[in-house]
Short mmCIF file of C-alpha atoms in Angstrom, two decimals:
data_model
loop_
_atom_site.label_atom_id
_atom_site.label_comp_id
_atom_site.label_asym_id
_atom_site.label_seq_id
_atom_site.Cartn_x
_atom_site.Cartn_y
_atom_site.Cartn_z
CA UNK E 23 -71.08 -68.74 -242.89
CA UNK E 24 -71.59 -69.30 -239.16
CA UNK E 25 -70.28 -72.64 -237.95
CA UNK E 26 -72.82 -74.92 -236.27
CA UNK E 27 -72.22 -75.56 -232.54
CA UNK E 28 -71.86 -79.32 -233.11
CA UNK E 29 -68.86 -78.80 -235.40
CA UNK E 30 -67.25 -76.41 -232.92
CA UNK E 31 -67.88 -78.90 -230.12
CA UNK E 32 -66.21 -81.85 -231.90
CA UNK E 33 -62.55 -80.83 -231.33
CA UNK E 34 -63.44 -79.92 -227.75
CA UNK E 35 -64.98 -83.34 -227.18
CA UNK E 36 -61.91 -84.98 -228.73
CA UNK E 37 -59.90 -83.15 -226.08
CA UNK E 38 -61.55 -85.47 -223.54
CA UNK E 39 -59.70 -88.32 -225.27
CA UNK E 40 -56.43 -86.58 -224.37
CA UNK E 41 -57.74 -86.10 -220.84
CA UNK E 42 -58.00 -89.88 -220.44
CA UNK E 43 -54.26 -90.40 -220.98
CA UNK E 44 -53.56 -89.84 -217.28
CA UNK E 45 -55.25 -93.16 -216.52
CA UNK E 46 -52.29 -95.11 -217.92
CA UNK E 47 -50.77 -94.70 -214.44
CA UNK E 48 -52.78 -97.73 -213.36
CA UNK E 49 -51.19 -100.28 -215.70
CA UNK E 50 -47.88 -98.47 -216.20
CA UNK E 51 -47.19 -98.32 -212.45
CA UNK E 52 -46.65 -102.09 -212.53
CA UNK E 53 -43.93 -101.71 -215.18
CA UNK E 54 -42.34 -98.79 -213.32
CA UNK E 55 -42.25 -100.89 -210.14
CA UNK E 56 -40.43 -103.72 -211.90
CA UNK E 57 -38.10 -101.37 -213.84
CA UNK E 58 -36.77 -99.60 -210.77
CA UNK E 59 -37.46 -102.18 -208.04
CA UNK E 60 -39.84 -99.94 -206.11
CA UNK E 61 -41.92 -101.15 -203.16
CA UNK E 62 -45.76 -101.14 -203.27
CA UNK E 63 -45.78 -98.05 -201.02
CA UNK E 64 -43.36 -96.18 -203.33
CA UNK E 65 -45.35 -97.28 -206.38
CA UNK E 66 -48.47 -95.86 -204.72
CA UNK E 67 -46.97 -92.40 -205.24
CA UNK E 68 -46.83 -92.80 -209.05
CA UNK E 69 -50.45 -91.60 -209.48
CA UNK E 70 -49.57 -88.71 -207.14
CA UNK E 71 -47.00 -87.50 -209.67
CA UNK E 72 -49.89 -87.06 -212.09
CA UNK E 73 -52.76 -85.95 -209.88
CA UNK E 74 -51.09 -83.77 -207.23
CA UNK E 75 -50.80 -80.92 -209.74
CA UNK E 76 -54.55 -80.49 -209.71
CA UNK E 77 -54.18 -79.29 -206.12
CA UNK E 78 -51.61 -76.60 -206.91
CA UNK E 79 -52.49 -75.45 -210.42
CA UNK E 80 -56.24 -75.60 -210.88
CA UNK E 81 -57.30 -72.40 -209.11
CA UNK E 82 -54.42 -70.23 -210.41
CA UNK E 83 -55.06 -71.51 -213.94
CA UNK E 84 -58.81 -70.99 -213.56
CA UNK E 85 -58.19 -67.38 -212.55
CA UNK E 86 -55.51 -66.78 -215.19
CA UNK E 87 -57.82 -68.24 -217.84
CA UNK E 88 -59.78 -64.98 -217.71
CA UNK E 89 -56.73 -63.33 -219.29
CA UNK E 90 -55.57 -66.14 -221.58
CA UNK E 91 -58.95 -67.33 -222.82
CA UNK E 92 -60.27 -70.88 -222.48
CA UNK E 93 -59.19 -72.07 -225.94
CA UNK E 94 -55.64 -70.76 -225.55
CA UNK E 95 -55.40 -72.41 -222.14
CA UNK E 96 -56.44 -75.76 -223.63
CA UNK E 97 -53.76 -75.39 -226.31
CA UNK E 98 -51.15 -74.59 -223.64
CA UNK E 99 -52.06 -77.77 -221.74
CA UNK E 100 -51.63 -79.89 -224.85
CA UNK E 101 -48.23 -78.33 -225.58
CA UNK E 102 -47.00 -79.25 -222.08
CA UNK E 103 -48.30 -82.80 -222.53
CA UNK E 104 -46.46 -83.22 -225.84
CA UNK E 105 -43.17 -82.12 -224.25
CA UNK E 106 -43.63 -84.53 -221.34
CA UNK E 107 -44.37 -87.47 -223.63
CA UNK E 108 -41.11 -86.96 -225.54
CA UNK E 109 -38.81 -86.87 -222.48
CA UNK E 110 -38.38 -90.65 -221.93
CA UNK E 111 -37.16 -90.98 -225.51
CA UNK E 112 -34.27 -88.64 -224.75
CA UNK E 113 -33.10 -90.76 -221.83
CA UNK E 114 -34.98 -93.33 -219.76
CA UNK E 115 -34.31 -93.40 -216.03
CA UNK E 116 -36.31 -92.91 -212.86
CA UNK E 117 -35.87 -89.13 -213.01
CA UNK E 118 -37.07 -88.61 -216.58
CA UNK E 119 -39.87 -91.11 -216.03
CA UNK E 120 -41.12 -89.20 -212.99
CA UNK E 121 -40.75 -85.91 -214.87
CA UNK E 122 -42.79 -87.31 -217.77
CA UNK E 123 -45.55 -88.30 -215.37
CA UNK E 124 -45.37 -84.87 -213.74
CA UNK E 125 -45.69 -83.02 -217.08
CA UNK E 126 -48.53 -85.34 -218.05
CA UNK E 127 -50.23 -84.35 -214.80
CA UNK E 128 -49.53 -80.63 -215.25
CA UNK E 129 -50.91 -80.69 -218.79
CA UNK E 130 -53.91 -82.73 -217.67
CA UNK E 131 -54.67 -80.39 -214.77
CA UNK E 132 -54.67 -77.35 -217.06
CA UNK E 133 -56.70 -79.28 -219.65
CA UNK E 134 -59.43 -80.25 -217.19
CA UNK E 135 -59.72 -76.69 -215.87
CA UNK E 136 -60.10 -75.19 -219.35
CA UNK E 137 -61.73 -77.89 -221.49
CA UNK E 138 -64.91 -78.36 -219.44
CA UNK E 139 -65.90 -74.66 -219.43
CA UNK E 140 -64.85 -74.32 -223.09
CA UNK E 141 -67.93 -76.41 -223.89
CA UNK E 142 -69.93 -73.50 -222.46
CA UNK E 143 -68.66 -71.37 -225.34
CA UNK E 144 -70.53 -73.49 -227.89
CA UNK E 145 -73.30 -75.17 -225.84
CA UNK E 146 -75.56 -72.90 -223.80
CA UNK E 147 -78.54 -75.13 -222.93
CA UNK E 148 -78.18 -76.36 -219.31
CA UNK E 149 -79.52 -79.89 -219.82
CA UNK E 150 -77.62 -80.30 -223.08
CA UNK E 151 -74.47 -79.13 -221.32
CA UNK E 152 -74.81 -81.85 -218.67
CA UNK E 153 -75.36 -84.45 -221.40
CA UNK E 154 -72.39 -83.09 -223.39
CA UNK E 155 -70.13 -83.23 -220.32
CA UNK E 156 -71.21 -86.84 -219.84
CA UNK E 157 -70.47 -87.47 -223.54
CA UNK E 158 -67.01 -86.08 -222.82
CA UNK E 159 -66.68 -88.59 -219.99
CA UNK E 160 -67.61 -91.34 -222.49
CA UNK E 161 -64.76 -90.23 -224.74
CA UNK E 162 -62.44 -90.00 -221.73
CA UNK E 163 -63.49 -93.51 -220.70
CA UNK E 164 -62.77 -94.81 -224.21
CA UNK E 165 -59.31 -93.25 -223.95
CA UNK E 166 -58.83 -94.93 -220.56
CA UNK E 167 -59.90 -98.22 -222.14
CA UNK E 168 -57.48 -97.80 -225.05
CA UNK E 169 -54.62 -96.62 -222.80
CA UNK E 170 -53.64 -100.09 -221.48
CA UNK E 171 -53.72 -101.38 -225.06
CA UNK E 172 -51.27 -98.65 -226.09
CA UNK E 173 -48.97 -99.64 -223.23
CA UNK E 174 -49.24 -103.33 -224.19
CA UNK E 175 -48.60 -102.42 -227.84
CA UNK E 176 -45.36 -100.74 -226.78
CA UNK E 177 -44.44 -103.80 -224.67
CA UNK E 178 -45.16 -106.19 -227.54
CA UNK E 179 -43.10 -104.06 -229.92
CA UNK E 180 -40.05 -103.29 -227.81
CA UNK E 181 -40.27 -105.68 -224.87
CA UNK E 182 -41.28 -105.06 -221.28
CA UNK E 183 -38.31 -102.75 -220.66
CA UNK E 184 -39.53 -100.52 -223.53
CA UNK E 185 -43.06 -100.00 -222.19
CA UNK E 186 -42.42 -96.23 -222.19
CA UNK E 187 -42.67 -96.25 -226.01
CA UNK E 188 -46.34 -95.59 -225.31
CA UNK E 189 -45.46 -91.98 -224.40
CA UNK E 190 -44.62 -90.74 -227.94
CA UNK E 191 -47.83 -92.34 -229.25
CA UNK E 192 -49.79 -90.35 -226.67
CA UNK E 193 -47.80 -87.24 -227.55
CA UNK E 194 -48.53 -87.54 -231.28
CA UNK E 195 -52.27 -87.94 -230.62
CA UNK E 196 -52.17 -84.87 -228.36
CA UNK E 197 -50.48 -82.89 -231.11
CA UNK E 198 -53.20 -83.84 -233.62
CA UNK E 199 -55.88 -82.76 -231.13
CA UNK E 200 -54.17 -79.39 -230.61
CA UNK E 201 -53.94 -78.72 -234.35
CA UNK E 202 -57.64 -79.58 -234.86
CA UNK E 203 -58.71 -77.24 -232.05
CA UNK E 204 -56.37 -74.50 -233.25
CA UNK E 205 -57.97 -74.56 -236.72
CA UNK E 206 -61.54 -74.50 -235.33
CA UNK E 207 -63.00 -70.99 -234.79
CA UNK E 208 -64.60 -70.71 -231.35
CA UNK E 209 -66.01 -67.44 -230.01
CA UNK E 210 -64.11 -66.28 -226.95
CA UNK E 211 -66.02 -65.97 -223.69
CA UNK E 212 -66.67 -62.48 -222.20
CA UNK E 213 -63.68 -61.19 -220.24
CA UNK E 214 -63.90 -60.85 -216.46
CA UNK E 215 -62.21 -57.94 -214.71
CA UNK E 216 -58.97 -59.18 -213.10
CA UNK E 217 -59.77 -57.38 -209.87
CA UNK E 218 -62.71 -59.70 -209.41
CA UNK E 219 -60.68 -62.89 -209.35
CA UNK E 220 -57.95 -64.02 -206.96
CA UNK E 221 -56.84 -67.09 -205.06
CA UNK E 222 -58.65 -65.92 -201.94
CA UNK E 223 -61.87 -65.13 -203.82
CA UNK E 224 -61.82 -68.62 -205.35
CA UNK E 225 -61.41 -70.33 -201.97
CA UNK E 226 -64.07 -68.01 -200.58
CA UNK E 227 -66.56 -69.87 -202.78
CA UNK E 228 -66.16 -72.82 -200.40
CA UNK E 229 -68.06 -70.82 -197.78
CA UNK E 230 -71.12 -71.83 -199.78
CA UNK E 231 -72.15 -75.17 -198.26
CA UNK E 232 -73.33 -76.56 -201.59
CA UNK E 233 -70.08 -75.65 -203.37
CA UNK E 234 -68.06 -77.16 -200.51
CA UNK E 235 -69.92 -80.47 -200.61
CA UNK E 236 -69.65 -80.63 -204.41
CA UNK E 237 -65.91 -79.85 -204.15
CA UNK E 238 -65.44 -82.79 -201.77
CA UNK E 239 -67.66 -84.88 -204.04
CA UNK E 240 -65.23 -84.33 -206.93
CA UNK E 241 -62.32 -85.14 -204.60
CA UNK E 242 -63.76 -88.49 -203.60
CA UNK E 243 -65.22 -89.60 -206.96
CA UNK E 244 -61.78 -89.13 -208.53
CA UNK E 245 -60.35 -91.05 -205.58
CA UNK E 246 -62.78 -93.89 -206.32
CA UNK E 247 -61.92 -93.82 -210.02
CA UNK E 248 -58.14 -93.73 -209.70
CA UNK E 249 -58.18 -96.00 -206.66
CA UNK E 250 -60.24 -98.75 -208.31
CA UNK E 251 -58.06 -98.56 -211.42
CA UNK E 252 -54.98 -98.78 -209.22
CA UNK E 253 -56.05 -101.76 -207.09
CA UNK E 254 -57.86 -103.77 -209.79
CA UNK E 255 -54.83 -105.66 -211.11
CA UNK E 256 -53.30 -105.91 -207.62
CA UNK E 257 -56.55 -107.40 -206.27
CA UNK E 258 -56.54 -110.20 -208.82
CA UNK E 259 -52.82 -110.89 -208.31
CA UNK E 260 -52.74 -110.79 -204.50
CA UNK E 261 -56.05 -112.50 -203.81
CA UNK E 262 -56.18 -115.08 -206.63
CA UNK E 263 -52.58 -115.38 -207.86
CA UNK E 264 -53.25 -114.21 -211.43
CA UNK E 265 -50.07 -113.86 -213.48
CA UNK E 266 -48.78 -110.66 -215.10
CA UNK E 267 -50.59 -111.24 -218.40
CA UNK E 268 -53.92 -112.11 -216.78
CA UNK E 269 -54.07 -109.18 -214.31
CA UNK E 270 -54.02 -106.64 -217.15
CA UNK E 271 -57.56 -107.80 -217.91
CA UNK E 272 -58.85 -106.28 -214.64
CA UNK E 273 -58.31 -102.56 -215.45
CA UNK E 274 -59.64 -103.20 -218.96
CA UNK E 275 -62.86 -104.58 -217.48
CA UNK E 276 -63.05 -101.51 -215.25
CA UNK E 277 -62.59 -99.04 -218.11
CA UNK E 278 -64.90 -100.96 -220.45
CA UNK E 279 -67.71 -100.90 -217.90
CA UNK E 280 -67.03 -97.23 -217.14
CA UNK E 281 -67.31 -96.48 -220.86
CA UNK E 282 -70.65 -98.30 -221.14
CA UNK E 283 -71.92 -96.60 -217.98
CA UNK E 284 -70.96 -93.14 -219.23
CA UNK E 285 -72.55 -93.84 -222.62
CA UNK E 286 -75.82 -94.87 -221.00
CA UNK E 287 -75.55 -91.78 -218.78
CA UNK E 288 -75.49 -89.48 -221.83
CA UNK E 289 -79.02 -90.60 -222.73
CA UNK E 290 -80.31 -91.24 -219.20
CA UNK E 291 -79.40 -87.77 -217.92
CA UNK E 292 -81.44 -86.13 -220.68
CA UNK E 293 -84.52 -88.01 -219.44
CA UNK E 294 -84.02 -88.65 -215.72
CA UNK E 295 -83.39 -86.12 -212.93
CA UNK E 296 -79.65 -86.22 -212.27
CA UNK E 297 -80.05 -86.38 -208.47
CA UNK E 298 -82.12 -89.56 -208.76
CA UNK E 299 -79.57 -91.03 -211.16
CA UNK E 300 -76.76 -90.04 -208.78
CA UNK E 301 -78.45 -91.64 -205.76
CA UNK E 302 -79.29 -94.95 -207.43
CA UNK E 303 -75.83 -95.34 -208.91
CA UNK E 304 -73.94 -94.51 -205.74
CA UNK E 305 -75.98 -97.03 -203.71
CA UNK E 306 -75.20 -99.69 -206.32
CA UNK E 307 -71.54 -98.72 -206.06
CA UNK E 308 -71.60 -99.37 -202.31
CA UNK E 309 -73.17 -102.77 -202.90
CA UNK E 310 -70.46 -103.73 -205.41
CA UNK E 311 -67.66 -102.79 -202.99
CA UNK E 312 -69.28 -104.68 -200.11
CA UNK E 313 -69.47 -107.81 -202.26
CA UNK E 314 -65.84 -107.31 -203.31
CA UNK E 315 -64.92 -106.97 -199.65
CA UNK E 316 -66.68 -110.11 -198.44
CA UNK E 317 -66.74 -112.56 -201.37
CA UNK E 318 -63.44 -114.08 -202.53
CA UNK E 319 -64.20 -115.42 -206.00
CA UNK E 320 -62.21 -114.22 -208.98
CA UNK E 321 -65.10 -113.75 -211.44
CA UNK E 322 -67.32 -112.18 -208.78
CA UNK E 323 -64.56 -109.74 -207.83
CA UNK E 324 -63.88 -108.96 -211.49
CA UNK E 325 -67.59 -108.25 -211.97
CA UNK E 326 -67.52 -105.96 -208.92
CA UNK E 327 -64.57 -104.03 -210.37
CA UNK E 328 -66.61 -103.50 -213.53
CA UNK E 329 -69.69 -102.57 -211.51
CA UNK E 330 -67.82 -99.80 -209.67
CA UNK E 331 -66.71 -98.40 -213.04
CA UNK E 332 -70.24 -98.62 -214.44
CA UNK E 333 -72.08 -97.02 -211.52
CA UNK E 334 -69.50 -94.31 -210.81
CA UNK E 335 -69.11 -93.27 -214.46
CA UNK E 336 -71.56 -90.34 -214.55
CA UNK E 337 -71.03 -88.99 -211.02
CA UNK E 338 -68.20 -86.60 -211.95
CA UNK E 339 -70.16 -84.88 -214.74
CA UNK E 340 -73.27 -84.56 -212.55
CA UNK E 341 -71.35 -82.91 -209.71
CA UNK E 342 -69.22 -80.72 -211.98
CA UNK E 343 -72.08 -79.43 -214.13
CA UNK E 344 -74.16 -78.62 -211.02
CA UNK E 345 -71.27 -76.61 -209.60
CA UNK E 346 -70.78 -74.65 -212.84
CA UNK E 347 -74.50 -73.93 -213.16
CA UNK E 348 -74.75 -72.83 -209.52
CA UNK E 349 -72.94 -69.57 -210.36
CA UNK E 350 -72.48 -69.26 -214.17
CA UNK E 351 -70.88 -65.81 -213.85
CA UNK E 352 -68.00 -67.42 -211.94
CA UNK E 353 -67.64 -70.46 -214.20
CA UNK E 354 -63.86 -70.10 -214.63
CA UNK E 355 -63.24 -69.79 -210.89
CA UNK E 356 -65.58 -72.65 -210.03
CA UNK E 357 -64.00 -74.81 -212.74
CA UNK E 358 -60.56 -74.18 -211.24
CA UNK E 359 -61.87 -74.89 -207.76
CA UNK E 360 -63.60 -78.12 -208.76
CA UNK E 361 -60.65 -79.39 -210.78
CA UNK E 362 -58.42 -78.70 -207.77
CA UNK E 363 -60.40 -81.49 -206.13
CA UNK E 364 -59.15 -83.91 -208.82
CA UNK E 365 -56.06 -84.03 -206.60
CA UNK E 366 -58.12 -86.61 -204.73
CA UNK E 367 -56.64 -89.13 -207.15
CA UNK E 368 -53.16 -88.23 -205.93
CA UNK E 369 -54.15 -88.27 -202.26
CA UNK E 370 -56.24 -91.44 -202.14
CA UNK E 371 -53.81 -93.76 -203.95
CA UNK E 372 -50.90 -93.33 -201.47
CA UNK E 373 -53.41 -94.00 -198.68
CA UNK E 374 -54.45 -97.15 -200.55
CA UNK E 375 -50.78 -98.08 -200.93
CA UNK E 376 -50.18 -97.74 -197.18
CA UNK E 377 -53.40 -99.65 -196.42
CA UNK E 378 -52.36 -102.51 -198.72
CA UNK E 379 -48.90 -102.56 -197.14
CA UNK E 380 -50.42 -102.66 -193.64
CA UNK E 381 -53.34 -105.12 -193.93
CA UNK E 382 -53.33 -106.38 -197.51
CA UNK E 383 -55.64 -105.78 -200.45
CA UNK E 384 -58.68 -105.58 -198.17
CA UNK E 385 -57.24 -102.29 -196.90
CA UNK E 386 -57.34 -100.82 -200.42
CA UNK E 387 -60.98 -101.83 -200.81
CA UNK E 388 -61.89 -100.27 -197.45
CA UNK E 389 -60.29 -96.94 -198.41
CA UNK E 390 -62.27 -96.92 -201.67
CA UNK E 391 -65.46 -97.76 -199.76
CA UNK E 392 -64.90 -94.78 -197.44
CA UNK E 393 -64.74 -92.50 -200.49
CA UNK E 394 -68.04 -93.89 -201.77
CA UNK E 395 -69.65 -93.41 -198.36
CA UNK E 396 -68.92 -89.68 -198.54
CA UNK E 397 -70.47 -89.56 -202.02
CA UNK E 398 -73.56 -91.17 -200.54
CA UNK E 399 -73.70 -88.36 -197.99
CA UNK E 400 -73.24 -85.86 -200.84
CA UNK E 401 -76.12 -87.43 -202.79
CA UNK E 402 -78.57 -87.51 -199.89
CA UNK E 403 -77.37 -84.46 -197.91
CA UNK E 404 -77.57 -80.72 -198.47
CA UNK E 405 -75.88 -80.75 -201.89
CA UNK E 406 -78.21 -83.49 -203.09
CA UNK E 407 -81.24 -81.50 -201.99
CA UNK E 408 -79.97 -78.46 -203.89
CA UNK E 409 -79.45 -80.56 -207.01
CA UNK E 410 -83.06 -81.62 -206.79
CA UNK E 411 -84.20 -77.99 -206.93
CA UNK E 412 -81.83 -76.82 -209.64
CA UNK E 413 -82.00 -77.01 -213.45
CA UNK E 414 -81.51 -80.76 -213.29
#
């Protein structure tokens, strides 16, 4: 009997939960800093260990996926993640810790390239695909919300110096996800002739002005996401003197609001034109950052952190789905190209770290605001106009 698309989509959607594991870099970077005595600038490179791999691996994996198949590529990513999550248990030092983060990033980069288009294998309706991608972002946001709790669970169990006990918990969950997907029959996508895909042909897609602006849109929305997660606890500590226990509440507020925003987006995007939704949300995001920049009140700033998470929550899925639908016959290449832009998370956070070191926490907020200003241009410029005339 033929399996219904919803049942085939379930293990794929659960894969978005694994995708959210990379967001533990926000809270765990504080423990890494204390464990090894790193400076704020050095600590700013911790997210880079995770997100820089998107820059180097996404396009080659997107092209190679034509040979491997999307499902097999997802399973490969999960295998790499499991290996990385076991390393700190073998021996815990700065080297193995950095290697664990790197393998988490490598696995996550491959996962994001392959998991998003794998939904295309079971969901063919354009509007339903956008909604399903947003549903995936809800699940990813839930994972991001749970991530700090997993880290704190490890701290409560083994003490602050055993925070890395969170890694095997993440690894075991990844293993369960891989087994579920492996046992679920999913029809393989049509093969593409290898002569048609190459690194140069993928980058050639950026000659299309719309694809280029959407590529940069992904770069900066991930920068906003990772950057806000990264500075949230530091903002409350540096500006208001919150202690170590209290500051952990800031990233949780961010992820909770991002989860609610993504959940609302699932339903809103099936009823409202995505370009209108994009424009309204990005303007609200600017407003939240401006208030955060100018008003120094702890609850107001905490609310602004949550507001950025809420209003930015659906932007990634809107931009990504538009890019995929722009040229469906090149979905694998475009997926690799777009996920390359996720490296924005690894580029923006060191810049934030330098800005904080130079002029304080206000520098981190200004860098995040600059990212949002580009997204505003993306929403109201050429790419936004094309979105308004597409299947959205």
